[in-house]
CSV table of N, CA and C in Angstrom, one decimal:
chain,number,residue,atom,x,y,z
A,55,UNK,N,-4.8,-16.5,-42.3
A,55,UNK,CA,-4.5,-15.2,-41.6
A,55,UNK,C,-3.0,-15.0,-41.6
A,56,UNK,N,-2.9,-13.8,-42.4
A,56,UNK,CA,-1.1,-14.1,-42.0
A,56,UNK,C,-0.5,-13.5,-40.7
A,57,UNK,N,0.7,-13.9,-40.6
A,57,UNK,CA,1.5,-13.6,-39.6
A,57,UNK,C,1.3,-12.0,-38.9
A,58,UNK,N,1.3,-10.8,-39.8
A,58,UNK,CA,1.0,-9.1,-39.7
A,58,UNK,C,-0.5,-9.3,-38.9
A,59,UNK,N,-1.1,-10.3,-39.1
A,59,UNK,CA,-2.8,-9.6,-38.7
A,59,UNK,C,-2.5,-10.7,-37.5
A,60,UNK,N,-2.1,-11.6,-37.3
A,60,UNK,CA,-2.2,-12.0,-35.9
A,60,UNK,C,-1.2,-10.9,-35.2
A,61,UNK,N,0.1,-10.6,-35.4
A,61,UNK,CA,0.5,-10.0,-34.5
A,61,UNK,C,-0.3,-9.0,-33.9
A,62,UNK,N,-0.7,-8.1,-35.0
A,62,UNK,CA,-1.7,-6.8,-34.8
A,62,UNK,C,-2.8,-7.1,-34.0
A,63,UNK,N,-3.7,-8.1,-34.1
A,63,UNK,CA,-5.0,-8.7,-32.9
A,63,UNK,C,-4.0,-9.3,-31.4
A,64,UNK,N,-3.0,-9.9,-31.5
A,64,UNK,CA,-2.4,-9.8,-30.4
A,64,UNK,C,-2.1,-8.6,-29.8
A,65,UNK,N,-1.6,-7.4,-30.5
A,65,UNK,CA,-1.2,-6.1,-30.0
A,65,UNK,C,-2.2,-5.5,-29.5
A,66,UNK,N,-3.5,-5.7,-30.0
A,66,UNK,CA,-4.5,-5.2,-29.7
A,66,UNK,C,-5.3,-5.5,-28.6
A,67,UNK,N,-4.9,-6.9,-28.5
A,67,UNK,CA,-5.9,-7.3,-27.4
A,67,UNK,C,-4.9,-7.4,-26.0
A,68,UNK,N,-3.6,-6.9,-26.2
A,68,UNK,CA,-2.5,-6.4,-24.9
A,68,UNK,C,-2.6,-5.6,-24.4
A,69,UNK,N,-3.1,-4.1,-25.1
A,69,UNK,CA,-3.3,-2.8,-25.2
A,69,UNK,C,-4.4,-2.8,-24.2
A,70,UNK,N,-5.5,-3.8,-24.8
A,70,UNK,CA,-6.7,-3.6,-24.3
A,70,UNK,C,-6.9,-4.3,-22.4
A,71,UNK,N,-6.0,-5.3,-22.8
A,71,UNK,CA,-6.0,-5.8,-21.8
A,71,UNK,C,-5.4,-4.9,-20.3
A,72,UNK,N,-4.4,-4.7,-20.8
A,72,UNK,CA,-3.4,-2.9,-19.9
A,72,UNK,C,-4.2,-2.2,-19.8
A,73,UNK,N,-4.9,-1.5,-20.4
A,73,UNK,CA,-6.3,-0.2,-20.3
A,73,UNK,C,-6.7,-0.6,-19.3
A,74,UNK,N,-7.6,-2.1,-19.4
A,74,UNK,CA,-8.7,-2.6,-18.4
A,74,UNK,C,-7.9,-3.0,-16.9
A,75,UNK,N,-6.9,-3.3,-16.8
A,75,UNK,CA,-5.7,-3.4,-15.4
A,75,UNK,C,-5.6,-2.3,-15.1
A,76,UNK,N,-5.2,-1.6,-15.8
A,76,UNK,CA,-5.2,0.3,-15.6
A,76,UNK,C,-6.4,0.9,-14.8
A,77,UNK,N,-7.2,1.1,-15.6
A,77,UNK,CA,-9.1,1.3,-15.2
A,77,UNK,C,-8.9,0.8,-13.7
A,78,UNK,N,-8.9,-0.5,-13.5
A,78,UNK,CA,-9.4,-1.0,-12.4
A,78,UNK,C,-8.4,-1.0,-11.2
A,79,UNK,N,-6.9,-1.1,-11.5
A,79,UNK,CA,-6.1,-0.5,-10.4
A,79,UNK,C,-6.4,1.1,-9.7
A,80,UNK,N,-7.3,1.3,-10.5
A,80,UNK,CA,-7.5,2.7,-10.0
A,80,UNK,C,-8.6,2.9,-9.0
A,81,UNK,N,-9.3,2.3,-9.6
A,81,UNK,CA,-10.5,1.7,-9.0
A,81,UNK,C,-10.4,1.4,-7.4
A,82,UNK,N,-9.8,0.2,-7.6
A,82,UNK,CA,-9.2,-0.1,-6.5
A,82,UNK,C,-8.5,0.6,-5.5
A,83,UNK,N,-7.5,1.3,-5.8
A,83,UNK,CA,-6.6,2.4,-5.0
A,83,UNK,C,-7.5,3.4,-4.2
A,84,UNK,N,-8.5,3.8,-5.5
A,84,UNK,CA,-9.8,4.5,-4.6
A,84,UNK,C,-10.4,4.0,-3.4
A,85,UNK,N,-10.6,2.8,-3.4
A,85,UNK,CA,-12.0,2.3,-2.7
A,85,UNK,C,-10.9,2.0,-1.8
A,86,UNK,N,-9.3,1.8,-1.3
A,86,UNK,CA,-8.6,1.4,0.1
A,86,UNK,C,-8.1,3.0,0.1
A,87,UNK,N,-8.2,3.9,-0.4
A,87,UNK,CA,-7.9,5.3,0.1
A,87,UNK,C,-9.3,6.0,0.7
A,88,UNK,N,-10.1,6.1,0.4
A,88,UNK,CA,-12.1,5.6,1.5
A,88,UNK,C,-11.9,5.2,2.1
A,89,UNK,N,-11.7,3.8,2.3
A,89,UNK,CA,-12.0,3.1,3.5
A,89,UNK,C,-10.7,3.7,4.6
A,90,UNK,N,-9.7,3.8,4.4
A,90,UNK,CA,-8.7,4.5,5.0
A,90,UNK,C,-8.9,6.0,5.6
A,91,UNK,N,-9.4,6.6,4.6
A,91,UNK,CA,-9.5,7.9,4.7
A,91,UNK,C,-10.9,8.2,6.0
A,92,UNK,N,-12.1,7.0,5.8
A,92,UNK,CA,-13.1,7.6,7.4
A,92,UNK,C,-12.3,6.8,8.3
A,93,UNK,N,-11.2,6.1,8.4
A,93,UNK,CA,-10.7,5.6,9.5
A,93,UNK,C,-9.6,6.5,10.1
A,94,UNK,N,-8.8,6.8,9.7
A,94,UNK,CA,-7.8,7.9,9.9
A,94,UNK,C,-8.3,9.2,10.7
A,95,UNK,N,-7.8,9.6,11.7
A,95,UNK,CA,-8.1,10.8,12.4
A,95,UNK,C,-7.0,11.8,11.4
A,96,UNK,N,-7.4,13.1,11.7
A,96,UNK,CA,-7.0,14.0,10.9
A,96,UNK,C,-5.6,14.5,11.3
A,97,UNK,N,-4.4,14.3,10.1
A,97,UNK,CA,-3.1,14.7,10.1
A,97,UNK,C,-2.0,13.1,10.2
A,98,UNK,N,-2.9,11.9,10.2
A,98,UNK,CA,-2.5,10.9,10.3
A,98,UNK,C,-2.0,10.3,9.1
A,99,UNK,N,-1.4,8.9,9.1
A,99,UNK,CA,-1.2,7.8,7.7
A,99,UNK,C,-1.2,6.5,8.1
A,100,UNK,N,-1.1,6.0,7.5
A,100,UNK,CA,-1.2,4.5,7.7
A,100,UNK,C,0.0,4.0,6.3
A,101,UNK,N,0.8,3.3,6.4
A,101,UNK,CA,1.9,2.8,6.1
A,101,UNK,C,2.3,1.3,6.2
A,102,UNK,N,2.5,0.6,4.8
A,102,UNK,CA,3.5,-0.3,4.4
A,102,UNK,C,3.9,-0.3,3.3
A,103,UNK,N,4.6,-1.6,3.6
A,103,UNK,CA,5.6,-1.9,2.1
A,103,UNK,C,4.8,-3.8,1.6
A,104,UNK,N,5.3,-3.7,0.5
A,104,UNK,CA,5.2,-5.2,-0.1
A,104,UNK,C,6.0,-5.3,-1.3
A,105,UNK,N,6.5,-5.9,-1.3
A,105,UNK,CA,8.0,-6.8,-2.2
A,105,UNK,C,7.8,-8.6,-2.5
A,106,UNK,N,8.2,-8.8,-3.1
A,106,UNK,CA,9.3,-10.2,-3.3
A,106,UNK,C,10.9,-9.9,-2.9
A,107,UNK,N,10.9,-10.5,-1.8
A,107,UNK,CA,12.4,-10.4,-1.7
A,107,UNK,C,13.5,-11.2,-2.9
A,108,UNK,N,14.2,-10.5,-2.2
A,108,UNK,CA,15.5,-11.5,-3.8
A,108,UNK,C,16.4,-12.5,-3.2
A,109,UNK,N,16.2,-12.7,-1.7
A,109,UNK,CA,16.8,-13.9,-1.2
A,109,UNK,C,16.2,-14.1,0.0
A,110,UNK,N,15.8,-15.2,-0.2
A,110,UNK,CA,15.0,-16.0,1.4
A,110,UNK,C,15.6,-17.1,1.7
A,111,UNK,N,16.7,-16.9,1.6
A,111,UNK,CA,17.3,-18.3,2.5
A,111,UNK,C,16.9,-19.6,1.8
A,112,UNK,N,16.7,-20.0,1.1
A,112,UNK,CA,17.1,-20.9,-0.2
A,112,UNK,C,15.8,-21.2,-0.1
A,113,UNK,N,14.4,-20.7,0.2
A,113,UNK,CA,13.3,-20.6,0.2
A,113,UNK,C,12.9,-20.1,-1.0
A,114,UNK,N,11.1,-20.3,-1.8
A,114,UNK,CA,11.2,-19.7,-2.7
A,114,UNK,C,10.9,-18.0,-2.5
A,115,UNK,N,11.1,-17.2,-3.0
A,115,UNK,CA,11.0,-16.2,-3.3
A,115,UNK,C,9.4,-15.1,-3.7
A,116,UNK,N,8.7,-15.3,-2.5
A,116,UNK,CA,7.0,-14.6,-3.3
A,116,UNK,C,6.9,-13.5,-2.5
A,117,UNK,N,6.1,-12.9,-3.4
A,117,UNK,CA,5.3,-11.6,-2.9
A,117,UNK,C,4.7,-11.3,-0.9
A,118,UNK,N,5.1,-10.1,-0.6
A,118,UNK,CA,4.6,-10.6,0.3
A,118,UNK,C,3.8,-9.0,0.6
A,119,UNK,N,2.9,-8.5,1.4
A,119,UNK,CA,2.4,-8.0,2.3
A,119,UNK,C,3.1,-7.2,3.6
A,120,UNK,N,3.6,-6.2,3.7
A,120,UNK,CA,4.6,-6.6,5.5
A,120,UNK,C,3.0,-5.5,6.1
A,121,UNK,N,3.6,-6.0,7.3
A,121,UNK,CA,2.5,-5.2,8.3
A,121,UNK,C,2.8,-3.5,8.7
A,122,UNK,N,1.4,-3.1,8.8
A,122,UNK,CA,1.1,-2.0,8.7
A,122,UNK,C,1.7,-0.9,10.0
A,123,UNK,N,1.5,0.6,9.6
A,123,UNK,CA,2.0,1.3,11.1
A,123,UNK,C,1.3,2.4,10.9
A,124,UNK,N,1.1,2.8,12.1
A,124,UNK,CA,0.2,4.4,11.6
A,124,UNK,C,1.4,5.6,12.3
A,125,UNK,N,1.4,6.7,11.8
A,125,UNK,CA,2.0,8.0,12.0
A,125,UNK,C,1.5,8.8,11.9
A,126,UNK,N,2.2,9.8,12.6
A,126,UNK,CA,1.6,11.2,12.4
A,126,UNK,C,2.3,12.4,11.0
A,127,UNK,N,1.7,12.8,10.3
A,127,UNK,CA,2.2,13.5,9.3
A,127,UNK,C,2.5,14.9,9.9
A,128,UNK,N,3.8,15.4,8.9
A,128,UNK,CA,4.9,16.2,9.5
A,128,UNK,C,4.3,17.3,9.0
A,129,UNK,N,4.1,17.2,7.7
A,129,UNK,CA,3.5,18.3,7.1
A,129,UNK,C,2.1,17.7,5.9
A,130,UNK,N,1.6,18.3,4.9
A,130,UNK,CA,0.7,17.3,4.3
A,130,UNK,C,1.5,16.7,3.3
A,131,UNK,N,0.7,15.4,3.6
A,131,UNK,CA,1.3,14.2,2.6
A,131,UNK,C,2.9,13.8,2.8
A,132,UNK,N,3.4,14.0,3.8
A,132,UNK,CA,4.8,13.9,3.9
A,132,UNK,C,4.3,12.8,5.5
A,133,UNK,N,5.7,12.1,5.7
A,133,UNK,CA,5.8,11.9,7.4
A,133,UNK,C,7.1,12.3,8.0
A,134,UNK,N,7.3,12.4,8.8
A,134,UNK,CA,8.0,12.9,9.3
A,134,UNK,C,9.2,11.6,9.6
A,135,UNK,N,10.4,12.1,8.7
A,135,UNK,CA,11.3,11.5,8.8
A,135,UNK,C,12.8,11.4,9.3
A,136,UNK,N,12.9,11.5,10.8
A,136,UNK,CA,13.6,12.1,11.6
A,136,UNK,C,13.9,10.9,12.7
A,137,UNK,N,14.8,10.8,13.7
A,137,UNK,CA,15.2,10.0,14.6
A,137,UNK,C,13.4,9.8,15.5
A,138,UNK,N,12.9,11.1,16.0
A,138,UNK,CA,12.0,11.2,16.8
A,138,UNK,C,10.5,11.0,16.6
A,139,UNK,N,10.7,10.5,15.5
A,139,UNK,CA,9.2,10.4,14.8
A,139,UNK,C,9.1,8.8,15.5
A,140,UNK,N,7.5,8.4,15.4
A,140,UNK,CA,6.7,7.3,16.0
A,140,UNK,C,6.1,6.7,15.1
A,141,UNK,N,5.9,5.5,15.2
A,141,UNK,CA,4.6,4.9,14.6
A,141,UNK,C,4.2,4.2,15.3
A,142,UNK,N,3.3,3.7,15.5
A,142,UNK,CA,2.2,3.1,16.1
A,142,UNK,C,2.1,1.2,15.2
A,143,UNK,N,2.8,0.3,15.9
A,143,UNK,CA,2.5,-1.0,15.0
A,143,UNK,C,2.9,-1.6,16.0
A,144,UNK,N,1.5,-3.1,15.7
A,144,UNK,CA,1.6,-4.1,16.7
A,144,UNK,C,2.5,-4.6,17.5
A,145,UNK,N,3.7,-4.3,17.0
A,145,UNK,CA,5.0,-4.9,17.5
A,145,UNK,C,5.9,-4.0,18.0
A,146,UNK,N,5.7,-2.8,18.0
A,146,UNK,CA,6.3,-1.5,18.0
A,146,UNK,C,6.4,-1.0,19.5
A,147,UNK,N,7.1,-0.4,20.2
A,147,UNK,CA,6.9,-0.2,21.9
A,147,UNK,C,6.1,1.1,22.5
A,148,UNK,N,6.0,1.8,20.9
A,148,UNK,CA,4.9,3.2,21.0
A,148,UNK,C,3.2,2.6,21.1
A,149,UNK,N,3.0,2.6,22.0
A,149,UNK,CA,1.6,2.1,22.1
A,149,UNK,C,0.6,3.4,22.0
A,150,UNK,N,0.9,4.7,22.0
A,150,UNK,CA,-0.4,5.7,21.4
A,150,UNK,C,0.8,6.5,20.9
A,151,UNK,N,0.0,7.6,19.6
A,151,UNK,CA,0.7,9.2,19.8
A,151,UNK,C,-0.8,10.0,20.3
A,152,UNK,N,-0.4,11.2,20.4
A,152,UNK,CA,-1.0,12.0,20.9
A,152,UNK,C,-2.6,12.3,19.3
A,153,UNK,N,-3.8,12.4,19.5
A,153,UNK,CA,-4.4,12.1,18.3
A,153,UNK,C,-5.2,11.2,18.0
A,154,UNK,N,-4.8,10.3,18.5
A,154,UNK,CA,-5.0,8.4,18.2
A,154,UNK,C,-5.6,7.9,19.4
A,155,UNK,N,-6.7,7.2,19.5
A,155,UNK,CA,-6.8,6.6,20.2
A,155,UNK,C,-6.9,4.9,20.2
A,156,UNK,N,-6.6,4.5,20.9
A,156,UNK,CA,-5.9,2.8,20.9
A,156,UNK,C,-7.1,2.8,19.9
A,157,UNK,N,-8.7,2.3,20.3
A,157,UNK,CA,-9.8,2.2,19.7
A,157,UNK,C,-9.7,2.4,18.3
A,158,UNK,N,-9.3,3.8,17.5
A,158,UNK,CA,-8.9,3.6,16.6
A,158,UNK,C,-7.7,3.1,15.7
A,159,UNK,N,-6.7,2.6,16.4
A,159,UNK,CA,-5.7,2.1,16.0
A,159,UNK,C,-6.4,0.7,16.1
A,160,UNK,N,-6.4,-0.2,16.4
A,160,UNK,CA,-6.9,-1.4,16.6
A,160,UNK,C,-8.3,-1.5,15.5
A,161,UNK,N,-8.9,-0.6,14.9
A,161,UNK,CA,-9.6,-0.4,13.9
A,161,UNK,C,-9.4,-0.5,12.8
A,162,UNK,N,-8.4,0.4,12.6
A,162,UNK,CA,-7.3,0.7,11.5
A,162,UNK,C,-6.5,-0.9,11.2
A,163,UNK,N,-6.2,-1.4,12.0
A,163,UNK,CA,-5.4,-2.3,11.9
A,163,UNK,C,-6.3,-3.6,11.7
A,164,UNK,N,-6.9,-4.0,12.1
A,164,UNK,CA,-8.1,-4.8,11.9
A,164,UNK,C,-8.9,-4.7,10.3
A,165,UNK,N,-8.9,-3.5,9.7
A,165,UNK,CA,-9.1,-2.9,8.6
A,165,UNK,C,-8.3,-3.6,7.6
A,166,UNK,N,-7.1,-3.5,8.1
A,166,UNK,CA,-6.0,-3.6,7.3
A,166,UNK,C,-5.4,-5.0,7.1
A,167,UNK,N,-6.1,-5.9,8.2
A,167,UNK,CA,-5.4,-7.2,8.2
A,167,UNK,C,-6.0,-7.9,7.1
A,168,UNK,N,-7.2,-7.7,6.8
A,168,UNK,CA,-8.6,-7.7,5.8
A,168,UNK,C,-8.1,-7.8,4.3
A,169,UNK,N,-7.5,-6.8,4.2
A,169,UNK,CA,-6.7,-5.9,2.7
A,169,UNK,C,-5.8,-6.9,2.3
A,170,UNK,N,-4.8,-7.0,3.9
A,170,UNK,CA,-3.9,-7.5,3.6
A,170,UNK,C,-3.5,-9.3,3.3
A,171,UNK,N,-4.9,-9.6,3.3
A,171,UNK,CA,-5.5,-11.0,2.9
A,171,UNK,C,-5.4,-11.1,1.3
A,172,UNK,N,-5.1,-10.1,0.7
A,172,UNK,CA,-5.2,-10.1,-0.8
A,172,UNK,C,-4.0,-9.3,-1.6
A,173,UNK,N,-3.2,-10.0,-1.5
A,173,UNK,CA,-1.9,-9.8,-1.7
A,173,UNK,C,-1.8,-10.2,-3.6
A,174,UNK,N,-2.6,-10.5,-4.4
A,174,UNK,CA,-2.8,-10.4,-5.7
A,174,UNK,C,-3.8,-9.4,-5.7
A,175,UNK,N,-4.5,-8.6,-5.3
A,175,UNK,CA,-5.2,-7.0,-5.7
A,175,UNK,C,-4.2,-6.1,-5.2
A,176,UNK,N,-3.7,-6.5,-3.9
A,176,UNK,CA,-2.4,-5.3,-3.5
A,176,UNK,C,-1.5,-4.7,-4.9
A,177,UNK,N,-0.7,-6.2,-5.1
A,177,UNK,CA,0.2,-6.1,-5.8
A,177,UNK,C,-0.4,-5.6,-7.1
A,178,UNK,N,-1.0,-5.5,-7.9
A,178,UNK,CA,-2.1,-5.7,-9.0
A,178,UNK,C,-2.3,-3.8,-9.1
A,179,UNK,N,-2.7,-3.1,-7.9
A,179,UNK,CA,-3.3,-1.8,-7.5
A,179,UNK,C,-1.6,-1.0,-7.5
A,180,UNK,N,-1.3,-1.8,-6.8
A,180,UNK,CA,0.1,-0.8,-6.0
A,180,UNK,C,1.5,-1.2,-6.8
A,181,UNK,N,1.5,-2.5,-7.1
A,181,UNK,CA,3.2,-2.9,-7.5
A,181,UNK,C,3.8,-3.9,-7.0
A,182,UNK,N,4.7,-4.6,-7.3
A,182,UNK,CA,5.8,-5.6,-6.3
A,182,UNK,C,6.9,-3.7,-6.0
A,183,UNK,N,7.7,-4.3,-5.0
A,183,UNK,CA,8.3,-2.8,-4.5
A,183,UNK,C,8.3,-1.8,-4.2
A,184,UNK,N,6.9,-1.7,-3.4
A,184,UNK,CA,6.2,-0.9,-3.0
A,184,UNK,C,6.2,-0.5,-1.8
A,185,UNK,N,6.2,1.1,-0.8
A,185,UNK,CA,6.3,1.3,0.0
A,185,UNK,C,5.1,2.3,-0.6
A,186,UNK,N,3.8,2.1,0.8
A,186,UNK,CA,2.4,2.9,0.0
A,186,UNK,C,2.1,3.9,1.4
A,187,UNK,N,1.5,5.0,0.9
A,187,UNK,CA,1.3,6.2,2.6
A,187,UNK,C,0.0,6.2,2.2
A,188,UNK,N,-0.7,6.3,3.0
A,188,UNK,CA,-2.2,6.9,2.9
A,188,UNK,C,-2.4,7.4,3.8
A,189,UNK,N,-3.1,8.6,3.5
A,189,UNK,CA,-3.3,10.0,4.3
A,189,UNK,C,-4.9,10.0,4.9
A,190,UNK,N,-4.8,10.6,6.0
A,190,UNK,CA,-6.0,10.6,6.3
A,190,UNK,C,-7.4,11.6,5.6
A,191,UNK,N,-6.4,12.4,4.4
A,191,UNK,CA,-7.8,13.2,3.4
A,191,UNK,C,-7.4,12.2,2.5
A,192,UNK,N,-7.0,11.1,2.6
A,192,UNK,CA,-7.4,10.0,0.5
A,192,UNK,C,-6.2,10.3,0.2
A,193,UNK,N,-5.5,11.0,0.4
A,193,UNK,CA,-4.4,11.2,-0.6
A,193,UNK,C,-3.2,9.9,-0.2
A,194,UNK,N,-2.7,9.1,-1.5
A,194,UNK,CA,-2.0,7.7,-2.0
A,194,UNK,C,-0.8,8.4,-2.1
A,195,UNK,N,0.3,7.9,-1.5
A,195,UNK,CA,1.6,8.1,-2.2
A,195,UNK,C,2.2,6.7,-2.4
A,196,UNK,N,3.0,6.3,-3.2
A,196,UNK,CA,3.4,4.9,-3.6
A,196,UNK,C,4.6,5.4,-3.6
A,197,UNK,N,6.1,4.6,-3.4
A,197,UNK,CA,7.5,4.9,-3.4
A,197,UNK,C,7.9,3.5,-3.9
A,198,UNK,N,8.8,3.4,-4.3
A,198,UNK,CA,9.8,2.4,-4.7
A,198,UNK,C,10.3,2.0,-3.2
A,199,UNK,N,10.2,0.7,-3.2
A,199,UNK,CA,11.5,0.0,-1.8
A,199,UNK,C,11.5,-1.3,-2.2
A,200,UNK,N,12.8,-1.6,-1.6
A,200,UNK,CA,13.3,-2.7,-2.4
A,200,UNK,C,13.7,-3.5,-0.7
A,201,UNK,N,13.4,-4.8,-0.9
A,201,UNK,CA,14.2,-5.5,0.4
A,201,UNK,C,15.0,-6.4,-0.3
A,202,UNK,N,16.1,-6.2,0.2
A,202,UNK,CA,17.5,-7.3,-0.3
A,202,UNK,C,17.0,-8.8,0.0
């Protein structure tokens, strides 16, 4: 076999292999924009980020997961990005917005701790540098973020 027809069955089976990653990140994205979408009360999002940082303190460097926050949307598919805006996360000192009730935040989040057990389908679906919105009609926004 010469060298032209291996490279070519290698190209081919790269191609092929991307398609099928493609196909299924989609897949995927669908089936956590569902499950998000009957949990979400209406005008809401659910929000994080996941990266590899580029310095941990002479630690190594992996993918991570950060934890989740819910908000209220400003307008559709947007959140409201202003001093006065809220989110709702376990650590956070906003314990409701108006909309939400604890019951389903603690649902949502419970949901999400689940997900966020699988930090090779995240990354895989969504990206390393990723800051992801999910709207309470399904609708995915993905953004670029970077943590130093």
């Amino acid at each position: 076999m010469s060298l032209k027809t291996v490279m070519a069955n290698l190209d081919e089976a790269r191609k092929t292999y991307q398609a099928t990653l493609k196909e299924e990140s989609k897949k995927g994205k669908s089936v956590i924009a569902e499950t998000f979408k009957e949990l979400l009360p209406e005008g809401f999002y659910l929000r994080w980020t996941q990266s590899t940082p580029s310095f941990n303190d002479g630690d190594p460097c992996e993918f991570g997961v950060g934890d989740p926050s819910i908000g209220k949307a400003s307008k559709k598919h947007e959140r409201a990005e202003n001093e006065d805006t809220e989110e709702i996360s376990e650590y956070s000192s906003c314990e409701e917005i108006e909309g939400i009730t604890k019951t389903q935040v603690k649902e949502i989040f419970k949901a999400f701790a689940a997900l966020q057990k699988q930090e090779d389908f995240l990354e895989g679906v969504f990206g390393d540098g990723s800051e992801i919105l999910i709207f309470s009609d399904g609708h995915v926004v993905r953004e670029d973020y970077y943590e130093g």
